[in-house]
Amino acid sequence: MAPAPVPCPPGAYGNTSLAKRLEECHPCPASSFNHLPAQTGCFPCGSSSTSKAGETRCTCLGLNRAFQESDGSCICQVGYLYYDERGKEASDSNSDQDCQPQVEERCAPGEIRLASTRKCVFPEQYDCSPVCDTVGGELHAELGMCLCEQYVSAEELCDRLCLLRAPEASLKFGADRELLLSVGGAEEREIPNTLGPDEHVQKSQQVHLSLFGPSGVFGFLLSSLDVLESFLKGDVGLPPPGRRHRRDEEPAPAQHTHPLPTIPNPIVCLTVGDTVLFQLSINPL
């Protein structure tokens, strides 16, 4: 019985079909890396990093930067900042320049530090309407973020029976690296005009839908094929907000009056293998 093929380990690649010995693998050349097993080639480091032969990751040239395996960039580590030649903060930009330690201002008595910007604000003067819409909310002292007075419950949009009947969707790459969507084991279909995911992602276990647009961030419950079709076509047509409930109230029975059930500012718990499919809507103005 012939031995089984042996995948090349991270830091190496193989270009021989059905290789059976590790000696048939080749180390990644300098200025490249490979963090995955069973690859036919290595990934380039990029202009802001370098590596020796056989490396599983690249080393950033600038101090206090973290190498990103997804796109080969080097961004500032948490707690460090970088300012470009125009004096603008660009901590998430790729560069070979050093990042400097972030020095935060000391908040005055009564002020709260925002989790998003790390700036100090007085809670009574902070406007939570961009996050909570017209329902109102207040800045949480410990979290540093707005806590809305009312919310949209998932049970209002799709109850337990609705979720049991919901179609199951999964994503994977095709032979030509096209993104393929399968719903309920039906025939796979290509999703055009996509950005990402990383090439080494093979298949997802569960797909979550989310919209980023001028009116905010919304999560979509995949309650039916109609929801998925409208989402993929970009015909989301967000409905006016329905009745919301205070945090201390019981949610109302499920209602299915909107073709696209949405949850503003959604929170989802992801497990290994899950995928979030984003629909990006850019305001042309």
C-alpha positions as a printed NumPy array, in Angstrom:
array([[  0.   ,   0.   ,   0.   ],
       [  1.432,   3.334,  -1.05 ],
       [  2.091,   5.88 ,   1.707],
       [ -0.343,   8.8  ,   2.008],
       [  0.666,  12.223,   0.668],
       [  2.457,  14.371,   3.25 ],
       [  1.579,  18.101,   3.427],
       [  4.473,  20.502,   3.6  ],
       [  4.689,  22.276,   6.981],
       [  4.46 ,  26.043,   7.559],
       [  7.603,  27.811,   6.442],
       [  7.845,  25.544,   3.391],
       [  5.978,  24.783,   0.184],
       [  5.687,  21.935,  -2.253],
       [  5.246,  21.908,  -6.031],
       [  5.14 ,  18.154,  -6.527],
       [  1.845,  16.298,  -6.761],
       [  1.299,  13.468,  -4.25 ],
       [  4.583,  14.122,  -2.451],
       [  5.302,  11.475,   0.178],
       [  8.467,  12.778,   1.89 ],
       [  9.195,  16.002,   3.681],
       [ 12.411,  16.187,   1.667],
       [ 10.268,  17.074,  -1.326],
       [  9.239,  20.321,   0.39 ],
       [ 11.2  ,  23.536,  -0.177],
       [ 11.808,  26.271,   2.403],
       [ 10.269,  29.631,   1.651],
       [ 12.873,  31.969,   0.136],
       [ 14.028,  35.076,   1.965],
       [ 11.551,  37.992,   2.033],
       [  8.627,  35.564,   1.962],
       [  6.681,  33.502,   4.492],
       [  4.117,  30.752,   4.81 ],
       [  2.033,  30.258,   7.959],
       [ -0.113,  27.427,   6.578],
       [  0.474,  23.753,   5.823],
       [  0.032,  22.152,   2.384],
       [  0.821,  25.239,   0.296],
       [  2.19 ,  25.297,  -3.256],
       [  3.892,  28.654,  -2.781],
       [  4.864,  31.289,  -0.236],
       [  3.502,  34.764,   0.466],
       [  5.621,  37.893,  -0.09 ],
       [  6.572,  39.941,   2.947],
       [  5.937,  43.363,   1.455],
       [  7.893,  46.605,   1.54 ],
       [  7.597,  47.129,   5.31 ],
       [  8.931,  43.747,   6.483],
       [ 11.55 ,  41.116,   5.79 ],
       [ 12.335,  37.492,   6.6  ],
       [ 14.992,  34.828,   6.35 ],
       [ 14.497,  31.597,   4.407],
       [ 12.014,  29.108,   5.873],
       [ 10.085,  31.61 ,   8.009],
       [  6.438,  31.31 ,   9.026],
       [  6.012,  35.08 ,   9.35 ],
       [  7.838,  38.259,   8.445],
       [  9.51 ,  40.725,  10.777],
       [  8.416,  44.353,  10.579],
       [ 11.175,  46.863,   9.876],
       [  9.601,  49.528,  12.09 ],
       [  9.616,  49.143,  15.861],
       [  6.393,  48.371,  17.736],
       [  4.607,  47.129,  14.615],
       [  2.644,  43.905,  14.152],
       [  2.88 ,  41.875,  10.954],
       [ -0.492,  41.066,   9.347],
       [ -0.551,  37.664,   7.663],
       [ -3.725,  38.546,   5.735],
       [ -2.205,  41.265,   3.519],
       [  1.488,  41.415,   4.481],
       [  1.211,  44.858,   6.062],
       [  2.749,  46.143,   9.298],
       [  0.487,  48.21 ,  11.546],
       [  1.068,  49.676,  14.983],
       [  0.71 ,  47.372,  17.947],
       [ -2.019,  48.098,  20.485],
       [ -0.967,  51.045,  22.623],
       [  1.261,  52.613,  19.945],
       [  0.677,  55.405,  17.428],
       [  2.177,  56.577,  14.154],
       [  1.884,  60.004,  12.541],
       [  2.548,  60.416,   8.832],
       [  4.428,  63.246,   7.147],
       [  1.283,  65.411,   7.288],
       [  1.017,  64.972,  11.038],
       [ -2.112,  62.815,  10.772],
       [ -2.516,  59.693,  12.855],
       [ -2.134,  56.577,  10.707],
       [ -1.731,  53.739,  13.202],
       [ -3.566,  51.281,  10.92 ],
       [ -1.51 ,  52.177,   7.841],
       [  1.295,  50.046,   6.484],
       [  4.729,  51.575,   7.005],
       [  8.327,  50.746,   7.84 ],
       [  8.576,  53.665,  10.303],
       [  8.589,  53.233,  14.085],
       [  5.392,  53.522,  16.121],
       [  5.504,  55.591,  19.301],
       [  3.925,  54.727,  22.666],
       [  0.454,  56.149,  23.041],
       [  0.25 ,  58.666,  25.876],
       [ -3.325,  59.266,  26.94 ],
       [ -4.503,  62.447,  28.588],
       [ -5.583,  62.251,  32.186],
       [ -9.347,  62.534,  32.46 ],
       [-10.634,  65.289,  34.72 ],
       [-12.977,  64.453,  37.596],
       [-16.384,  63.564,  36.178],
       [-15.073,  62.726,  32.696],
       [-15.273,  59.318,  30.985],
       [-12.732,  57.899,  28.532],
       [-14.321,  56.793,  25.246],
       [-13.489,  53.221,  24.252],
       [-13.395,  54.11 ,  20.542],
       [-11.169,  57.22 ,  20.545],
       [ -9.696,  57.125,  24.091],
       [-10.644,  60.805,  24.502],
       [-12.1  ,  62.183,  27.711],
       [-15.637,  63.578,  27.639],
       [-18.293,  64.631,  30.118],
       [-21.12 ,  62.07 ,  29.891],
       [-23.882,  64.674,  30.18 ],
       [-22.478,  66.487,  27.135],
       [-21.919,  63.415,  24.955],
       [-24.43 ,  62.729,  22.186],
       [-25.424,  59.06 ,  21.858],
       [-27.956,  59.643,  19.06 ],
       [-25.608,  58.458,  16.255],
       [-25.522,  55.057,  17.979],
       [-28.942,  54.88 ,  19.645],
       [-30.912,  56.848,  17.038],
       [-33.939,  58.68 ,  18.441],
       [-34.538,  56.248,  21.311],
       [-31.783,  57.819,  23.383],
       [-29.066,  56.401,  25.564],
       [-26.318,  57.292,  27.994],
       [-22.568,  56.901,  28.141],
       [-21.554,  53.974,  30.323],
       [-18.835,  54.971,  32.786],
       [-16.995,  51.623,  32.837],
       [-17.42 ,  50.57 ,  29.206],
       [-16.815,  53.999,  27.695],
       [-19.564,  53.457,  25.128],
       [-23.221,  54.327,  24.676],
       [-25.788,  52.093,  26.315],
       [-29.087,  52.551,  24.493],
       [-32.355,  52.791,  26.413],
       [-34.199,  50.604,  23.927],
       [-33.289,  47.771,  21.629],
       [-34.525,  45.474,  18.888],
       [-34.809,  41.899,  20.096],
       [-33.988,  39.085,  17.7  ],
       [-37.065,  37.247,  18.977],
       [-39.231,  40.04 ,  17.594],
       [-37.973,  39.327,  14.1  ],
       [-37.548,  35.571,  14.045],
       [-38.82 ,  33.327,  16.841],
       [-37.554,  29.83 ,  17.627],
       [-39.748,  28.177,  15.001],
       [-38.616,  30.764,  12.459],
       [-34.968,  30.034,  13.216],
       [-35.522,  26.287,  12.931],
       [-36.94 ,  26.817,   9.451],
       [-34.222,  29.262,   8.41 ],
       [-31.986,  28.092,   5.55 ],
       [-28.379,  27.222,   6.345],
       [-25.777,  28.984,   4.23 ],
       [-22.059,  28.312,   3.803],
       [-19.231,  29.882,   1.828],
       [-16.149,  28.399,   0.232],
       [-13.617,  29.072,  -2.518],
       [-13.956,  27.574,  -5.987],
       [-11.19 ,  26.224,  -8.198],
       [-10.453,  29.727,  -9.533],
       [-10.607,  31.357,  -6.094],
       [-14.148,  32.619,  -6.705],
       [-16.381,  32.904,  -3.655],
       [-19.192,  30.336,  -3.758],
       [-22.357,  30.383,  -1.677],
       [-24.439,  27.305,  -0.93 ],
       [-27.843,  27.415,   0.781],
       [-29.39 ,  24.297,   2.247],
       [-27.15 ,  22.019,   0.178],
       [-28.495,  23.483,  -3.084],
       [-26.378,  24.305,  -6.125],
       [-23.494,  26.644,  -5.404],
       [-23.557,  30.173,  -6.802],
       [-20.769,  32.686,  -7.231],
       [-20.872,  35.964,  -5.318],
       [-19.405,  38.696,  -7.561],
       [-17.751,  41.975,  -6.552],
       [-16.312,  40.668,  -3.305],
       [-13.271,  41.804,  -1.35 ],
       [-11.713,  39.011,   0.7  ],
       [-11.559,  36.747,   2.539],
       [ -7.958,  35.637,   2.881],
       [ -6.911,  33.037,   0.36 ],
       [ -6.231,  30.416,   3.008],
       [ -9.884,  30.352,   4.133],
       [-11.281,  27.132,   2.718],
       [-14.886,  26.864,   3.915],
       [-17.206,  28.461,   6.469],
       [-19.462,  26.678,   8.926],
       [-22.091,  29.412,   9.257],
       [-22.694,  32.701,   7.453],
       [-23.833,  35.896,   9.185],
       [-25.1  ,  38.915,   7.234],
       [-24.279,  42.523,   8.097],
       [-24.754,  45.89 ,   6.369],
       [-22.523,  48.933,   6.742],
       [-24.235,  52.009,   5.311],
       [-24.814,  55.752,   5.794],
       [-27.698,  55.068,   8.187],
       [-25.669,  52.788,  10.453],
       [-24.687,  49.166,  10.98 ],
       [-27.387,  46.492,  10.734],
       [-27.453,  42.751,  11.168],
       [-29.759,  40.606,   9.042],
       [-31.428,  37.473,  10.282],
       [-31.288,  34.851,   7.557],
       [-34.917,  33.867,   8.078],
       [-35.709,  33.047,   4.445],
       [-34.24 ,  32.847,   0.957],
       [-35.915,  36.159,   0.119],
       [-33.803,  37.897,   2.748],
       [-30.635,  36.402,   1.292],
       [-31.57 ,  37.305,  -2.289],
       [-32.354,  40.917,  -1.384],
       [-29.163,  41.189,   0.634],
       [-26.972,  39.874,  -2.204],
       [-28.619,  42.187,  -4.748],
       [-28.046,  45.2  ,  -2.501],
       [-31.782,  45.825,  -2.449],
       [-31.84 ,  46.145,   1.307],
       [-34.301,  49.054,   1.517],
       [-34.017,  49.448,   5.279],
       [-37.482,  49.757,   6.793],
       [-38.351,  52.504,   9.285],
       [-37.505,  51.44 ,  12.838],
       [-40.306,  49.557,  14.522],
       [-41.264,  49.636,  18.143],
       [-38.327,  49.034,  20.417],
       [-38.334,  47.861,  23.988],
       [-36.659,  49.117,  27.068],
       [-34.013,  46.863,  28.538],
       [-36.269,  46.016,  31.508],
       [-39.252,  45.03 ,  29.334],
       [-40.132,  41.63 ,  27.937],
       [-39.858,  41.395,  24.116],
       [-43.097,  41.263,  22.179],
       [-44.119,  38.168,  20.179],
       [-42.367,  37.708,  16.862],
       [-43.588,  39.844,  13.99 ],
       [-42.701,  39.332,  10.353],
       [-43.972,  42.5  ,   8.718],
       [-40.674,  43.567,   7.13 ],
       [-39.097,  41.721,   4.191],
       [-35.642,  42.305,   5.642],
       [-35.556,  41.807,   9.424],
       [-32.725,  43.941,  10.742],
       [-31.061,  44.557,  14.093],
       [-29.239,  47.895,  14.497],
       [-25.735,  47.739,  15.993],
       [-25.793,  43.928,  16.176],
       [-23.638,  41.713,  18.363],
       [-22.892,  38.176,  17.231],
       [-20.9  ,  35.405,  18.905],
       [-18.605,  33.758,  16.368],
       [-17.137,  30.296,  16.527],
       [-14.159,  28.96 ,  14.606],
       [-15.156,  28.566,  10.965],
       [-17.913,  31.204,  10.947],
       [-17.988,  33.926,   8.281],
       [-19.482,  37.416,   8.279],
       [-20.64 ,  38.556,   4.834],
       [-20.648,  42.365,   4.767],
       [-22.675,  44.497,   2.382],
       [-20.957,  47.891,   2.066],
       [-23.109,  50.845,   1.064],
       [-21.181,  54.051,   0.379],
       [-22.936,  57.407,   0.524],
       [-22.085,  59.104,  -2.819],
       [-22.533,  62.512,  -1.236]])
